PDB file of C-alpha atoms in Angstrom:
ATOM      1  CA  UNK A   1      87.660 100.315 107.079  1.00 84.00           C
ATOM      2  CA  UNK A   2      87.142  96.551 107.221  1.00 94.00           C
ATOM      3  CA  UNK A   3      86.952  93.457 109.367  1.00 97.00           C
ATOM      4  CA  UNK A   4      89.255  90.723 110.586  1.00 97.00           C
ATOM      5  CA  UNK A   5      88.283  87.365 112.049  1.00 98.00           C
ATOM      6  CA  UNK A   6      90.169  85.898 114.989  1.00 98.00           C
ATOM      7  CA  UNK A   7      89.438  82.214 115.626  1.00 98.00           C
ATOM      8  CA  UNK A   8      90.257  80.813 119.054  1.00 97.00           C
ATOM      9  CA  UNK A   9      91.750  77.320 119.374  1.00 95.00           C
ATOM     10  CA  UNK A  10      88.265  76.187 120.453  1.00 96.00           C
ATOM     11  CA  UNK A  11      86.768  77.370 117.157  1.00 97.00           C
ATOM     12  CA  UNK A  12      85.042  80.445 118.589  1.00 97.00           C
ATOM     13  CA  UNK A  13      85.253  83.289 116.080  1.00 98.00           C
ATOM     14  CA  UNK A  14      85.554  87.000 116.871  1.00 98.00           C
ATOM     15  CA  UNK A  15      84.954  89.443 114.021  1.00 98.00           C
ATOM     16  CA  UNK A  16      86.375  92.903 114.745  1.00 97.00           C
ATOM     17  CA  UNK A  17      86.371  96.208 112.903  1.00 96.00           C
ATOM     18  CA  UNK A  18      89.842  97.437 111.983  1.00 94.00           C
ATOM     19  CA  UNK A  19      91.416 100.867 111.533  1.00 94.00           C
ATOM     20  CA  UNK A  20      94.112 101.789 109.019  1.00 95.00           C
ATOM     21  CA  UNK A  21      97.545 101.945 110.630  1.00 96.00           C
ATOM     22  CA  UNK A  22      96.818 100.121 113.870  1.00 96.00           C
ATOM     23  CA  UNK A  23      98.493  96.793 114.543  1.00 97.00           C
ATOM     24  CA  UNK A  24      96.656  93.499 114.489  1.00 97.00           C
ATOM     25  CA  UNK A  25      97.531  93.194 118.195  1.00 97.00           C
ATOM     26  CA  UNK A  26      95.896  96.544 118.963  1.00 97.00           C
ATOM     27  CA  UNK A  27      92.738  95.479 117.123  1.00 97.00           C
ATOM     28  CA  UNK A  28      92.585  92.285 119.180  1.00 97.00           C
ATOM     29  CA  UNK A  29      93.243  93.960 122.540  1.00 96.00           C
ATOM     30  CA  UNK A  30      90.836  96.864 121.939  1.00 96.00           C
ATOM     31  CA  UNK A  31      88.088  94.398 121.048  1.00 96.00           C
ATOM     32  CA  UNK A  32      88.699  92.009 123.952  1.00 96.00           C
ATOM     33  CA  UNK A  33      89.778  89.051 121.852  1.00 97.00           C
ATOM     34  CA  UNK A  34      90.884  86.377 124.344  1.00 95.00           C
ATOM     35  CA  UNK A  35      94.238  84.700 123.807  1.00 92.00           C
ATOM     36  CA  UNK A  36      96.205  87.817 122.828  1.00 94.00           C
ATOM     37  CA  UNK A  37      98.096  88.752 125.987  1.00 90.00           C
ATOM     38  CA  UNK A  38     100.386  91.414 124.440  1.00 92.00           C
ATOM     39  CA  UNK A  39     102.503  91.643 127.594  1.00 92.00           C
ATOM     40  CA  UNK A  40     105.163  93.913 126.015  1.00 94.00           C
ATOM     41  CA  UNK A  41     102.632  96.293 124.476  1.00 94.00           C
ATOM     42  CA  UNK A  42     103.752  95.714 120.909  1.00 94.00           C
ATOM     43  CA  UNK A  43     107.539  95.939 121.166  1.00 94.00           C
ATOM     44  CA  UNK A  44     108.196  92.505 119.626  1.00 95.00           C
ATOM     45  CA  UNK A  45     109.741  91.450 122.918  1.00 94.00           C
ATOM     46  CA  UNK A  46     107.469  88.785 124.431  1.00 93.00           C
ATOM     47  CA  UNK A  47     105.746  86.616 121.807  1.00 92.00           C
ATOM     48  CA  UNK A  48     102.390  86.712 123.603  1.00 95.00           C
ATOM     49  CA  UNK A  49     100.480  87.909 120.536  1.00 97.00           C
ATOM     50  CA  UNK A  50     101.285  84.881 118.395  1.00 97.00           C
ATOM     51  CA  UNK A  51      98.742  84.242 115.645  1.00 98.00           C
ATOM     52  CA  UNK A  52      98.587  81.757 112.796  1.00 98.00           C
ATOM     53  CA  UNK A  53      97.624  83.450 109.538  1.00 98.00           C
ATOM     54  CA  UNK A  54      95.469  81.543 107.049  1.00 96.00           C
ATOM     55  CA  UNK A  55      97.633  80.357 104.142  1.00 93.00           C
ATOM     56  CA  UNK A  56      95.933  82.584 101.585  1.00 94.00           C
ATOM     57  CA  UNK A  57      96.782  85.726 103.558  1.00 96.00           C
ATOM     58  CA  UNK A  58     100.370  85.206 104.673  1.00 95.00           C
ATOM     59  CA  UNK A  59     101.944  87.217 101.806  1.00 95.00           C
ATOM     60  CA  UNK A  60      99.608  90.156 102.447  1.00 96.00           C
ATOM     61  CA  UNK A  61     100.782  90.461 106.064  1.00 96.00           C
ATOM     62  CA  UNK A  62     104.278  91.600 105.031  1.00 94.00           C
ATOM     63  CA  UNK A  63     107.777  90.386 105.754  1.00 94.00           C
ATOM     64  CA  UNK A  64     109.060  88.915 109.001  1.00 96.00           C
ATOM     65  CA  UNK A  65     112.157  90.627 110.396  1.00 96.00           C
ATOM     66  CA  UNK A  66     114.895  88.929 112.422  1.00 97.00           C
ATOM     67  CA  UNK A  67     113.505  90.056 115.796  1.00 96.00           C
ATOM     68  CA  UNK A  68     110.040  88.653 115.061  1.00 97.00           C
ATOM     69  CA  UNK A  69     111.487  85.413 113.709  1.00 96.00           C
ATOM     70  CA  UNK A  70     113.559  85.012 116.860  1.00 96.00           C
ATOM     71  CA  UNK A  71     110.510  85.457 119.091  1.00 95.00           C
ATOM     72  CA  UNK A  72     108.420  83.096 116.956  1.00 96.00           C
ATOM     73  CA  UNK A  73     111.033  80.369 117.339  1.00 95.00           C
ATOM     74  CA  UNK A  74     110.362  80.459 121.092  1.00 94.00           C
ATOM     75  CA  UNK A  75     106.593  79.993 120.778  1.00 92.00           C
ATOM     76  CA  UNK A  76     105.239  76.537 121.606  1.00 89.00           C
ATOM     77  CA  UNK A  77     102.929  76.202 118.603  1.00 93.00           C
ATOM     78  CA  UNK A  78     104.908  77.824 115.770  1.00 94.00           C
ATOM     79  CA  UNK A  79     103.773  77.001 112.241  1.00 95.00           C
ATOM     80  CA  UNK A  80     104.822  78.065 108.726  1.00 95.00           C
ATOM     81  CA  UNK A  81     102.319  80.925 108.803  1.00 97.00           C
ATOM     82  CA  UNK A  82     102.959  82.118 112.351  1.00 97.00           C
ATOM     83  CA  UNK A  83     103.239  85.871 112.941  1.00 98.00           C
ATOM     84  CA  UNK A  84     103.294  88.194 115.919  1.00 97.00           C
ATOM     85  CA  UNK A  85     100.158  90.326 115.768  1.00 98.00           C
ATOM     86  CA  UNK A  86     102.148  93.356 116.974  1.00 97.00           C
ATOM     87  CA  UNK A  87     104.211  93.254 113.783  1.00 97.00           C
ATOM     88  CA  UNK A  88     101.291  93.325 111.335  1.00 98.00           C
ATOM     89  CA  UNK A  89     100.147  96.822 110.415  1.00 97.00           C
ATOM     90  CA  UNK A  90      96.560  96.895 109.239  1.00 97.00           C
ATOM     91  CA  UNK A  91      95.522  98.384 105.934  1.00 95.00           C
ATOM     92  CA  UNK A  92      92.556  98.135 103.628  1.00 95.00           C
ATOM     93  CA  UNK A  93      94.296  95.277 101.816  1.00 95.00           C
ATOM     94  CA  UNK A  94      93.861  93.121 104.941  1.00 97.00           C
ATOM     95  CA  UNK A  95      90.069  93.493 105.010  1.00 97.00           C
ATOM     96  CA  UNK A  96      88.760  89.939 105.453  1.00 97.00           C
ATOM     97  CA  UNK A  97      91.951  88.545 107.019  1.00 97.00           C
ATOM     98  CA  UNK A  98      91.474  85.402 109.106  1.00 97.00           C
ATOM     99  CA  UNK A  99      93.928  84.446 111.867  1.00 98.00           C
ATOM    100  CA  UNK A 100      93.851  81.574 114.316  1.00 97.00           C
ATOM    101  CA  UNK A 101      94.988  81.774 117.918  1.00 97.00           C
ATOM    102  CA  UNK A 102      97.167  79.032 119.375  1.00 96.00           C
ATOM    103  CA  UNK A 103      96.016  77.292 122.521  1.00 94.00           C
ATOM    104  CA  UNK A 104      99.035  78.593 124.437  1.00 89.00           C
ATOM    105  CA  UNK A 105     101.029  81.823 124.232  1.00 86.00           C
ATOM    106  CA  UNK A 106     104.567  82.058 125.628  1.00 76.00           C
TER     107      UNK A 106
END
């Protein structure tokens, strides 16, 4: 369907193939992207899949609900374009998305 680029805090890039309907977290975990711990398995309950979306893509990733916002406020490196990868559902419109991984997860 498309590709997404994860960039580690060190600058190492990982380009992964994505499938319609899976979460960004699932794409990272299934492709062995380091830095996405996903301890809760995608239940928006741990904040260990924190990513920073490139500014040009933040609108395309959808809205942040209250649960996600609450978890993001606990992350050590929150930014204006922070999202939890478990809350982003992939679609063809996200082909080419670039996200950065913080140095530390919760």
